[in-house]
Tab-separated table of C-alpha atoms in Angstrom:
chain	number	residue	atom	x	y	z
A	1484	UNK	CA	34.118	-5.949	-3.745
A	1485	UNK	CA	30.448	-6.979	-3.583
A	1486	UNK	CA	28.347	-5.844	-6.524
A	1487	UNK	CA	25.289	-4.022	-5.227
A	1488	UNK	CA	22.233	-4.316	-7.431
A	1489	UNK	CA	21.070	-0.927	-8.696
A	1490	UNK	CA	17.509	0.003	-7.755
A	1491	UNK	CA	14.818	2.044	-9.502
A	1492	UNK	CA	11.953	2.888	-7.156
A	1493	UNK	CA	8.745	4.572	-8.356
A	1494	UNK	CA	6.620	6.285	-5.726
A	1495	UNK	CA	3.403	8.277	-6.192
A	1496	UNK	CA	2.631	11.180	-3.868
A	1497	UNK	CA	-1.063	11.950	-3.831
A	1498	UNK	CA	-3.606	13.511	-1.485
A	1499	UNK	CA	-6.225	16.196	-1.049
A	1500	UNK	CA	-5.755	19.987	-0.970
A	1501	UNK	CA	-3.361	21.349	1.669
A	1502	UNK	CA	-1.971	17.930	2.571
A	1503	UNK	CA	1.722	18.758	2.257
A	1504	UNK	CA	2.324	17.110	-1.098
A	1505	UNK	CA	4.537	19.882	-2.512
A	1506	UNK	CA	6.628	20.143	0.655
A	1507	UNK	CA	6.770	16.359	0.943
A	1508	UNK	CA	8.041	15.973	-2.606
A	1509	UNK	CA	10.816	18.496	-1.997
A	1510	UNK	CA	11.866	16.948	1.333
A	1511	UNK	CA	11.783	13.408	-0.061
A	1512	UNK	CA	13.923	14.522	-2.992
A	1513	UNK	CA	16.513	16.192	-0.743
A	1514	UNK	CA	16.647	13.218	1.646
A	1515	UNK	CA	17.399	10.684	-1.096
A	1516	UNK	CA	19.821	12.958	-2.923
A	1517	UNK	CA	21.760	13.188	0.350
A	1518	UNK	CA	21.898	9.377	0.366
A	1519	UNK	CA	23.536	9.485	-3.064
A	1520	UNK	CA	20.462	8.530	-5.089
A	1521	UNK	CA	19.515	10.108	-8.383
A	1522	UNK	CA	16.012	11.595	-8.014
A	1523	UNK	CA	13.591	12.393	-10.838
A	1524	UNK	CA	10.352	14.307	-10.214
A	1525	UNK	CA	7.507	13.680	-12.637
A	1526	UNK	CA	5.324	16.824	-12.882
A	1527	UNK	CA	1.555	16.767	-12.442
A	1528	UNK	CA	0.189	16.241	-15.955
A	1529	UNK	CA	-3.006	18.243	-15.506
A	1530	UNK	CA	-0.943	21.266	-14.473
A	1531	UNK	CA	1.232	20.907	-17.592
A	1532	UNK	CA	-1.792	20.835	-19.899
A	1533	UNK	CA	-3.709	23.605	-18.174
A	1534	UNK	CA	-0.671	25.872	-18.125
A	1535	UNK	CA	-0.677	25.613	-21.929
A	1536	UNK	CA	-3.911	27.557	-22.236
A	1537	UNK	CA	-6.568	24.861	-21.980
A	1538	UNK	CA	-9.721	26.170	-20.339
A	1539	UNK	CA	-12.683	24.162	-19.154
A	1540	UNK	CA	-14.974	26.492	-21.087
A	1541	UNK	CA	-13.286	25.243	-24.273
A	1542	UNK	CA	-14.255	21.631	-23.616
A	1543	UNK	CA	-17.310	19.908	-25.056
A	1544	UNK	CA	-20.178	19.300	-22.644
A	1545	UNK	CA	-21.611	16.444	-24.669
A	1546	UNK	CA	-19.951	13.902	-22.403
A	1547	UNK	CA	-19.728	14.766	-18.745
A	1548	UNK	CA	-17.194	13.900	-16.059
A	1549	UNK	CA	-17.275	15.094	-12.491
A	1550	UNK	CA	-14.092	17.156	-12.372
A	1551	UNK	CA	-10.436	17.349	-13.261
A	1552	UNK	CA	-8.158	15.434	-10.899
A	1553	UNK	CA	-5.812	18.403	-10.594
A	1554	UNK	CA	-7.312	19.331	-7.237
A	1555	UNK	CA	-4.699	21.872	-6.232
A	1556	UNK	CA	-4.350	24.000	-9.359
A	1557	UNK	CA	-7.855	24.167	-10.790
A	1558	UNK	CA	-9.901	26.583	-8.726
A	1559	UNK	CA	-13.615	26.020	-8.851
A	1560	UNK	CA	-13.516	23.011	-11.178
A	1561	UNK	CA	-15.515	20.678	-8.967
A	1562	UNK	CA	-18.788	21.468	-10.716
A	1563	UNK	CA	-17.286	22.000	-14.166
A	1564	UNK	CA	-18.007	19.611	-16.998
A	1565	UNK	CA	-15.261	18.354	-19.193
A	1566	UNK	CA	-15.027	16.071	-22.207
A	1567	UNK	CA	-14.396	12.366	-21.868
A	1568	UNK	CA	-11.762	12.683	-24.584
A	1569	UNK	CA	-9.836	15.297	-22.627
A	1570	UNK	CA	-9.702	12.990	-19.599
A	1571	UNK	CA	-8.577	10.099	-21.800
A	1572	UNK	CA	-5.869	12.186	-23.485
A	1573	UNK	CA	-4.755	13.521	-20.115
A	1574	UNK	CA	-4.185	9.967	-18.903
A	1575	UNK	CA	-2.372	8.985	-22.109
A	1576	UNK	CA	-0.134	12.032	-21.722
A	1577	UNK	CA	0.548	11.173	-18.083
A	1578	UNK	CA	1.589	7.637	-18.957
A	1579	UNK	CA	3.906	8.845	-21.717
A	1580	UNK	CA	5.551	11.482	-19.502
A	1581	UNK	CA	6.032	8.898	-16.760
A	1582	UNK	CA	7.456	6.367	-19.232
A	1583	UNK	CA	10.081	8.910	-20.270
A	1584	UNK	CA	11.241	9.295	-16.674
A	1585	UNK	CA	10.988	5.541	-16.037
A	1586	UNK	CA	13.292	4.815	-18.992
A	1587	UNK	CA	15.753	7.427	-17.754
A	1588	UNK	CA	15.688	5.741	-14.373
A	1589	UNK	CA	16.434	2.329	-15.871
A	1590	UNK	CA	19.483	3.738	-17.689
A	1591	UNK	CA	20.787	5.571	-14.609
A	1592	UNK	CA	24.082	4.317	-13.182
A	1593	UNK	CA	23.022	5.058	-9.593
A	1594	UNK	CA	20.097	4.002	-7.423
A	1595	UNK	CA	17.176	6.067	-8.685
A	1596	UNK	CA	14.020	7.355	-6.973
A	1597	UNK	CA	11.230	8.540	-9.274
A	1598	UNK	CA	8.613	10.692	-7.516
A	1599	UNK	CA	5.334	11.013	-9.423
A	1600	UNK	CA	3.115	13.988	-8.613
A	1601	UNK	CA	-0.084	11.921	-8.693
A	1602	UNK	CA	-0.429	8.768	-10.768
A	1603	UNK	CA	-2.659	6.982	-13.228
A	1604	UNK	CA	-5.386	5.905	-10.799
A	1605	UNK	CA	-5.996	9.476	-9.599
A	1606	UNK	CA	-7.934	9.998	-12.827
A	1607	UNK	CA	-10.407	7.257	-11.869
A	1608	UNK	CA	-11.573	9.243	-8.845
A	1609	UNK	CA	-13.041	12.004	-10.966
A	1610	UNK	CA	-14.866	10.228	-13.774
A	1611	UNK	CA	-17.880	7.930	-13.522
A	1612	UNK	CA	-17.210	4.208	-13.113
A	1613	UNK	CA	-18.913	3.445	-16.432
A	1614	UNK	CA	-16.738	5.930	-18.318
A	1615	UNK	CA	-13.612	4.713	-16.530
A	1616	UNK	CA	-14.338	1.096	-17.463
A	1617	UNK	CA	-15.058	2.156	-21.057
A	1618	UNK	CA	-11.782	4.082	-21.183
A	1619	UNK	CA	-9.863	1.116	-19.775
A	1620	UNK	CA	-11.386	-1.298	-22.270
A	1621	UNK	CA	-10.896	1.000	-25.274
A	1622	UNK	CA	-7.183	1.402	-24.497
A	1623	UNK	CA	-6.406	-2.148	-23.360
A	1624	UNK	CA	-5.664	-1.014	-19.796
A	1625	UNK	CA	-6.494	-2.811	-16.544
A	1626	UNK	CA	-6.332	-1.760	-12.890
A	1627	UNK	CA	-3.701	-4.303	-11.861
A	1628	UNK	CA	-1.257	-2.910	-14.432
A	1629	UNK	CA	-2.053	0.780	-13.857
A	1630	UNK	CA	-2.295	0.564	-10.064
A	1631	UNK	CA	-0.284	-2.400	-8.745
A	1632	UNK	CA	2.478	-3.060	-11.273
A	1633	UNK	CA	3.242	0.446	-12.497
A	1634	UNK	CA	4.370	1.971	-9.197
A	1635	UNK	CA	6.267	0.475	-6.254
A	1636	UNK	CA	4.502	2.516	-3.562
A	1637	UNK	CA	1.658	5.011	-3.116
A	1638	UNK	CA	1.818	7.636	-0.357
A	1639	UNK	CA	-1.373	9.581	0.373
A	1640	UNK	CA	-0.902	12.754	2.415
A	1641	UNK	CA	-4.233	13.491	4.076
A	1642	UNK	CA	-5.596	17.016	3.632
A	1643	UNK	CA	-5.372	19.353	6.612
A	1644	UNK	CA	-9.135	19.676	6.151
A	1645	UNK	CA	-9.369	16.201	7.643
A	1646	UNK	CA	-7.918	16.211	11.158
A	1647	UNK	CA	-5.975	19.490	11.149
A	1648	UNK	CA	-8.715	21.952	10.229
A	1649	UNK	CA	-7.055	24.864	12.042
A	1650	UNK	CA	-4.197	24.659	9.546
A	1651	UNK	CA	-6.335	24.387	6.409
A	1652	UNK	CA	-6.055	27.589	4.421
A	1653	UNK	CA	-6.522	28.904	0.879
A	1654	UNK	CA	-5.110	32.380	1.588
A	1655	UNK	CA	-1.595	31.686	0.355
A	1656	UNK	CA	-2.715	29.730	-2.705
A	1657	UNK	CA	-4.130	31.815	-5.529
A	1658	UNK	CA	-5.349	28.713	-7.344
A	1659	UNK	CA	-6.953	27.004	-4.338
A	1660	UNK	CA	-10.538	27.802	-3.372
A	1661	UNK	CA	-11.933	24.541	-1.991
A	1662	UNK	CA	-13.993	24.742	1.178
A	1663	UNK	CA	-13.134	22.424	4.065
A	1664	UNK	CA	-16.092	20.174	3.216
A	1665	UNK	CA	-15.110	19.952	-0.450
A	1666	UNK	CA	-11.444	19.419	0.432
A	1667	UNK	CA	-12.409	16.430	2.596
A	1668	UNK	CA	-14.425	14.941	-0.251
A	1669	UNK	CA	-11.590	15.431	-2.731
A	1670	UNK	CA	-9.156	13.905	-0.251
A	1671	UNK	CA	-11.286	10.803	0.217
A	1672	UNK	CA	-11.750	10.402	-3.556
A	1673	UNK	CA	-8.001	10.604	-4.122
A	1674	UNK	CA	-7.317	7.956	-1.459
A	1675	UNK	CA	-10.137	5.649	-2.591
A	1676	UNK	CA	-8.709	5.609	-6.119
A	1677	UNK	CA	-5.647	3.733	-4.841
A	1678	UNK	CA	-7.368	1.235	-2.549
A	1679	UNK	CA	-5.889	-2.146	-3.387
A	1680	UNK	CA	-2.304	-1.155	-4.159
A	1681	UNK	CA	-0.087	-3.603	-2.244
A	1682	UNK	CA	2.032	-0.825	-0.708
A	1683	UNK	CA	-0.322	2.046	0.010
A	1684	UNK	CA	0.518	4.313	2.966
A	1685	UNK	CA	-1.942	6.885	4.327
A	1686	UNK	CA	-0.112	9.617	6.261
A	1687	UNK	CA	-2.741	11.262	8.437
A	1688	UNK	CA	-2.712	14.373	10.640
A	1689	UNK	CA	-2.349	12.598	13.987
A	1690	UNK	CA	1.029	14.319	14.492
A	1691	UNK	CA	2.429	17.792	13.842
A	1692	UNK	CA	3.364	18.664	10.250
A	1693	UNK	CA	7.128	18.129	10.629
A	1694	UNK	CA	6.553	14.658	12.054
A	1695	UNK	CA	4.017	13.994	9.297
A	1696	UNK	CA	6.686	14.665	6.663
A	1697	UNK	CA	9.188	12.480	8.542
A	1698	UNK	CA	6.608	9.677	8.657
A	1699	UNK	CA	6.157	10.003	4.900
A	1700	UNK	CA	9.914	9.748	4.247
A	1701	UNK	CA	10.221	6.897	6.763
A	1702	UNK	CA	7.456	4.952	4.992
A	1703	UNK	CA	9.452	5.047	1.746
A	1704	UNK	CA	12.714	4.115	3.486
A	1705	UNK	CA	11.007	1.247	5.297
A	1706	UNK	CA	9.702	-0.260	2.052
A	1707	UNK	CA	13.186	0.008	0.546
A	1708	UNK	CA	14.848	-1.544	3.602
A	1709	UNK	CA	16.960	1.581	4.235
A	1710	UNK	CA	18.205	1.945	7.816
A	1711	UNK	CA	17.692	5.587	8.834
A	1712	UNK	CA	18.770	5.179	12.463
A	1713	UNK	CA	16.969	7.709	14.638
A	1714	UNK	CA	16.797	10.425	11.954
A	1715	UNK	CA	13.136	9.723	11.206
A	1716	UNK	CA	11.956	8.443	14.555
A	1717	UNK	CA	8.254	7.665	14.390
A	1718	UNK	CA	5.889	5.441	16.321
A	1719	UNK	CA	3.976	4.284	13.246
A	1720	UNK	CA	3.865	0.501	13.150
A	1721	UNK	CA	1.937	-2.457	11.848
A	1722	UNK	CA	-1.057	-3.453	13.989
A	1723	UNK	CA	-2.860	-6.777	13.616
A	1724	UNK	CA	-6.259	-7.873	14.991
A	1725	UNK	CA	-8.058	-11.202	15.086
A	1726	UNK	CA	-11.543	-11.062	13.536
A	1727	UNK	CA	-14.385	-13.416	14.384
A	1728	UNK	CA	-16.383	-14.710	11.427
A	1729	UNK	CA	-18.658	-14.869	9.665
A	1730	UNK	CA	-18.044	-11.536	7.955
A	1731	UNK	CA	-20.973	-9.166	7.392
A	1732	UNK	CA	-22.537	-8.771	3.954
A	1733	UNK	CA	-20.455	-6.940	1.345
A	1734	UNK	CA	-22.952	-4.080	1.377
A	1735	UNK	CA	-21.897	-3.235	4.953
A	1736	UNK	CA	-18.293	-2.541	3.904
A	1737	UNK	CA	-17.148	0.815	2.525
A	1738	UNK	CA	-15.930	0.641	-1.122
A	1739	UNK	CA	-13.363	-2.162	-1.298
A	1740	UNK	CA	-11.087	-4.126	-3.613
A	1741	UNK	CA	-10.774	-7.917	-3.345
A	1742	UNK	CA	-7.666	-9.837	-4.426
A	1743	UNK	CA	-6.577	-13.450	-4.665
A	1744	UNK	CA	-3.228	-13.823	-2.885
A	1745	UNK	CA	-0.825	-16.785	-2.935
A	1746	UNK	CA	2.281	-16.938	-0.687
A	1747	UNK	CA	5.172	-19.408	-0.922
A	1748	UNK	CA	8.141	-19.482	1.444
A	1749	UNK	CA	11.556	-20.118	-0.093
A	1750	UNK	CA	14.659	-21.904	1.129
A	1751	UNK	CA	17.268	-19.632	2.739
A	1752	UNK	CA	20.928	-20.073	3.611
A	1753	UNK	CA	20.378	-19.131	7.254
A	1754	UNK	CA	17.449	-19.749	9.652
A	1755	UNK	CA	17.628	-16.115	10.817
A	1756	UNK	CA	16.325	-14.935	7.435
A	1757	UNK	CA	12.968	-15.465	5.736
A	1758	UNK	CA	12.236	-15.272	2.017
A	1759	UNK	CA	8.866	-15.538	0.317
A	1760	UNK	CA	7.093	-15.040	-2.988
A	1761	UNK	CA	3.700	-13.409	-3.345
A	1762	UNK	CA	1.319	-13.621	-6.276
A	1763	UNK	CA	-1.574	-11.168	-6.062
A	1764	UNK	CA	-4.250	-10.433	-8.616
A	1765	UNK	CA	-7.727	-9.663	-9.878
A	1766	UNK	CA	-9.617	-11.064	-12.877
A	1767	UNK	CA	-6.621	-12.984	-14.192
A	1768	UNK	CA	-4.150	-10.072	-13.931
A	1769	UNK	CA	-1.279	-10.580	-11.482
A	1770	UNK	CA	1.574	-8.801	-9.713
A	1771	UNK	CA	4.554	-10.626	-8.197
A	1772	UNK	CA	6.729	-9.670	-5.209
A	1773	UNK	CA	9.836	-11.263	-3.676
A	1774	UNK	CA	10.348	-10.381	0.010
A	1775	UNK	CA	13.461	-10.989	2.114
A	1776	UNK	CA	12.999	-10.515	5.839
A	1777	UNK	CA	16.259	-9.914	7.664
A	1778	UNK	CA	17.112	-10.166	11.385
A	1779	UNK	CA	16.490	-7.148	13.587
A	1780	UNK	CA	18.611	-4.025	13.119
A	1781	UNK	CA	18.401	-1.341	15.825
A	1782	UNK	CA	15.389	-3.188	17.217
A	1783	UNK	CA	13.485	-3.151	13.915
A	1784	UNK	CA	12.726	-5.903	11.418
A	1785	UNK	CA	13.983	-5.077	7.912
A	1786	UNK	CA	12.075	-6.270	4.858
A	1787	UNK	CA	13.341	-5.776	1.294
A	1788	UNK	CA	10.689	-6.168	-1.406
A	1789	UNK	CA	11.406	-6.569	-5.117
A	1790	UNK	CA	8.855	-6.544	-7.918
A	1791	UNK	CA	9.172	-9.537	-10.252
A	1792	UNK	CA	8.138	-10.479	-13.766
A	1793	UNK	CA	6.002	-13.565	-14.291
A	1794	UNK	CA	9.039	-15.422	-15.644
A	1795	UNK	CA	11.183	-14.532	-12.616
A	1796	UNK	CA	8.361	-15.628	-10.317
A	1797	UNK	CA	8.078	-19.042	-11.997
A	1798	UNK	CA	11.839	-19.530	-11.876
A	1799	UNK	CA	12.040	-18.640	-8.183
A	1800	UNK	CA	9.233	-21.064	-7.298
A	1801	UNK	CA	11.829	-23.816	-7.804
A	1802	UNK	CA	13.352	-22.660	-4.489
A	1803	UNK	CA	10.106	-23.307	-2.578
A	1804	UNK	CA	10.573	-24.595	0.981
A	1805	UNK	CA	8.638	-27.858	1.279
A	1806	UNK	CA	8.429	-27.518	5.060
A	1807	UNK	CA	5.740	-24.851	4.493
A	1808	UNK	CA	2.268	-25.052	2.996
A	1809	UNK	CA	1.387	-22.651	0.209
A	1810	UNK	CA	-0.833	-19.966	1.774
A	1811	UNK	CA	-4.004	-18.953	-0.074
A	1812	UNK	CA	-5.924	-15.840	0.968
A	1813	UNK	CA	-8.661	-13.510	-0.137
A	1814	UNK	CA	-7.457	-9.992	0.702
A	1815	UNK	CA	-9.993	-7.178	1.038
A	1816	UNK	CA	-8.611	-3.605	1.051
A	1817	UNK	CA	-10.679	-0.613	2.175
A	1818	UNK	CA	-10.587	2.812	3.829
A	1819	UNK	CA	-12.533	3.484	7.021
A	1820	UNK	CA	-12.218	6.303	9.573
A	1821	UNK	CA	-9.240	7.722	7.686
A	1822	UNK	CA	-7.320	4.444	8.112
A	1823	UNK	CA	-6.292	2.003	5.377
A	1824	UNK	CA	-7.090	-1.626	6.235
A	1825	UNK	CA	-6.288	-5.032	4.786
A	1826	UNK	CA	-8.527	-7.941	5.750
A	1827	UNK	CA	-6.933	-11.356	5.121
A	1828	UNK	CA	-9.295	-14.337	4.894
A	1829	UNK	CA	-7.322	-17.607	4.875
A	1830	UNK	CA	-8.569	-20.211	2.395
A	1831	UNK	CA	-8.142	-23.934	1.865
A	1832	UNK	CA	-6.040	-25.919	1.122
A	1833	UNK	CA	-4.191	-25.059	4.313
A	1834	UNK	CA	-3.140	-26.434	7.681
A	1835	UNK	CA	-6.146	-26.959	10.015
A	1836	UNK	CA	-4.806	-24.138	12.213
A	1837	UNK	CA	-5.666	-21.663	9.412
A	1838	UNK	CA	-9.224	-22.802	8.703
A	1839	UNK	CA	-11.613	-19.911	9.372
A	1840	UNK	CA	-8.768	-17.521	10.248
A	1841	UNK	CA	-9.429	-13.819	9.513
A	1842	UNK	CA	-6.910	-11.087	10.344
A	1843	UNK	CA	-7.233	-7.305	10.045
A	1844	UNK	CA	-4.053	-5.251	9.514
A	1845	UNK	CA	-3.238	-1.555	9.377
A	1846	UNK	CA	-0.284	0.791	9.899
A	1847	UNK	CA	-0.808	3.608	12.373
A	1848	UNK	CA	0.977	6.141	14.575
A	1849	UNK	CA	-2.074	6.403	16.838
A	1850	UNK	CA	-1.555	5.229	20.407
A	1851	UNK	CA	-3.115	5.338	23.880
A	1852	UNK	CA	-6.236	3.633	22.565
A	1853	UNK	CA	-6.816	6.171	19.753
A	1854	UNK	CA	-6.510	3.547	17.002
A	1855	UNK	CA	-9.067	1.291	18.670
A	1856	UNK	CA	-11.650	4.079	18.253
A	1857	UNK	CA	-10.961	4.090	14.498
A	1858	UNK	CA	-11.277	0.340	13.939
A	1859	UNK	CA	-14.189	-0.802	11.740
A	1860	UNK	CA	-17.329	-1.039	13.857
A	1861	UNK	CA	-18.960	-3.497	11.429
A	1862	UNK	CA	-16.351	-6.199	12.198
A	1863	UNK	CA	-16.264	-8.358	15.328
A	1864	UNK	CA	-12.739	-8.009	16.677
A	1865	UNK	CA	-11.588	-10.610	19.190
A	1866	UNK	CA	-8.231	-9.199	20.298
A	1867	UNK	CA	-5.087	-7.477	19.111
A	1868	UNK	CA	-2.441	-10.005	18.050
A	1869	UNK	CA	0.348	-7.637	16.943
A	1870	UNK	CA	3.678	-9.423	17.390
A	1871	UNK	CA	2.017	-12.656	18.532
A	1872	UNK	CA	3.996	-15.496	16.880
A	1873	UNK	CA	0.877	-17.686	16.738
A	1874	UNK	CA	-0.430	-15.338	14.024
A	1875	UNK	CA	2.781	-14.993	12.026
A	1876	UNK	CA	2.187	-16.193	8.463
A	1877	UNK	CA	5.569	-17.951	8.593
A	1878	UNK	CA	4.426	-20.058	11.571
A	1879	UNK	CA	0.892	-20.536	10.284
A	1880	UNK	CA	2.256	-22.045	7.058
A	1881	UNK	CA	4.484	-24.648	8.769
A	1882	UNK	CA	3.538	-28.223	7.823
A	1883	UNK	CA	4.665	-29.722	11.137
A	1884	UNK	CA	2.824	-29.224	14.388
A	1885	UNK	CA	4.417	-26.420	16.369
A	1886	UNK	CA	5.496	-28.601	19.306
A	1887	UNK	CA	7.279	-30.984	16.926
A	1888	UNK	CA	9.215	-28.521	14.777
A	1889	UNK	CA	12.421	-26.570	15.266
A	1890	UNK	CA	11.335	-24.000	12.677
A	1891	UNK	CA	8.758	-22.178	14.817
A	1892	UNK	CA	9.842	-18.513	14.871
A	1893	UNK	CA	9.372	-16.506	18.067
A	1894	UNK	CA	11.751	-13.582	17.669
A	1895	UNK	CA	10.919	-11.673	14.490
A	1896	UNK	CA	8.266	-9.400	15.954
A	1897	UNK	CA	7.996	-10.154	19.643
A	1898	UNK	CA	10.492	-10.316	22.455
A	1899	UNK	CA	13.224	-12.938	22.096
A	1900	UNK	CA	12.292	-14.361	25.509
A	1901	UNK	CA	8.574	-14.700	24.929
A	1902	UNK	CA	6.957	-18.042	25.690
A	1903	UNK	CA	4.054	-19.770	23.951
A	1904	UNK	CA	1.909	-22.665	25.063
A	1905	UNK	CA	0.869	-24.807	22.094
A	1906	UNK	CA	-2.194	-27.015	21.918
A	1907	UNK	CA	-2.104	-29.111	18.748
A	1908	UNK	CA	-5.821	-29.773	18.756
A	1909	UNK	CA	-6.849	-26.148	18.494
A	1910	UNK	CA	-6.494	-23.498	15.807
A	1911	UNK	CA	-4.829	-20.305	17.116
A	1912	UNK	CA	-8.095	-18.426	16.664
A	1913	UNK	CA	-10.041	-21.025	18.656
A	1914	UNK	CA	-8.614	-20.522	22.125
A	1915	UNK	CA	-4.874	-21.239	22.067
A	1916	UNK	CA	-3.249	-19.590	25.057
A	1917	UNK	CA	-0.484	-17.173	24.074
A	1918	UNK	CA	1.587	-15.123	26.517
A	1919	UNK	CA	3.510	-12.022	25.469
A	1920	UNK	CA	4.397	-10.884	21.985
A	1921	UNK	CA	1.630	-8.290	21.663
């Protein structure tokens, strides 16, 4: 009998007021328990502390922060002052509570899902940047560890105040008093705090609430490579667009996070499967991911992603496939028009086909041209290239010219019968003719 590796998956549910976080947590828990997983739910730390009798009037006003990040429970706290030390101790308490659940998960005999009601980076949204940096330095913390390496996935449920205003209400919540305008601001702050996490899903209000919750559950299942059949049918998918350089000045972008990213493809036992390593970091701090991309199941590509230690990453590099170049990118992550975007700027050394290549990616359930209205207006978009094999990173990294190799992959995203005309003297973003696959 095949030994199946046990999994521990840590997901953060965050979002603004009246976004469906409480319902989502309950539904996600039930769904995975029905799959046979053990599920732990980490409580919201601010709620734990405030339920113990702490009042904002008790806190020193000598050092000022903007507000507590317990948006749902703390009525009227937006203009309150609170001590820097309280915010620091709140974060320390959160990390310790989470660590307790994380250790339980590691000792669990079954697959284990750990749902965190908010996470470490939520605190950064509600304290000044200077104080946040001081807190990080004083405690030996850094954003890559607290944001990227600590949790496997972040799911942000957008407040009803942003896109479903008719359903935004405070009547049934004794502890909620935020206006629609304030709720939108809190929602944006909560999302912006997580910009840069490698697996950050924004679940907006473009569908009804039931479908919204299904999209949330489906996003977690998709990252885990769990086949849900048609139980969570959703039209949310990855969309990719070619961008013409040069890029505008940094000041034109909304708040962003930049990362250095290095991809290496690995040898596999079958040509129908792809495996790659990713190294991603800021300021000398790195996270490592191993991805296996399997053939289509029920018409969908399945990707299984595993977080690695530095040692595991170095060991697995020995399996590098020499028929591929190492891919180097600068990845810029940002929020715009309630959509989460990743902008990949390919860097040398690389194959000439990648020189100057810039691609914009997002996940969205919007259709019928609705997404196009939400795309960043400050970027020059050439065309949509979703599913176009000429813009697959696997094909872009091939050392051989495409008309001389048997490794060119046409079928992972597009139609198995699609055709492509290849001109070796042109980069794909400089006029190569491509038919189908979009």
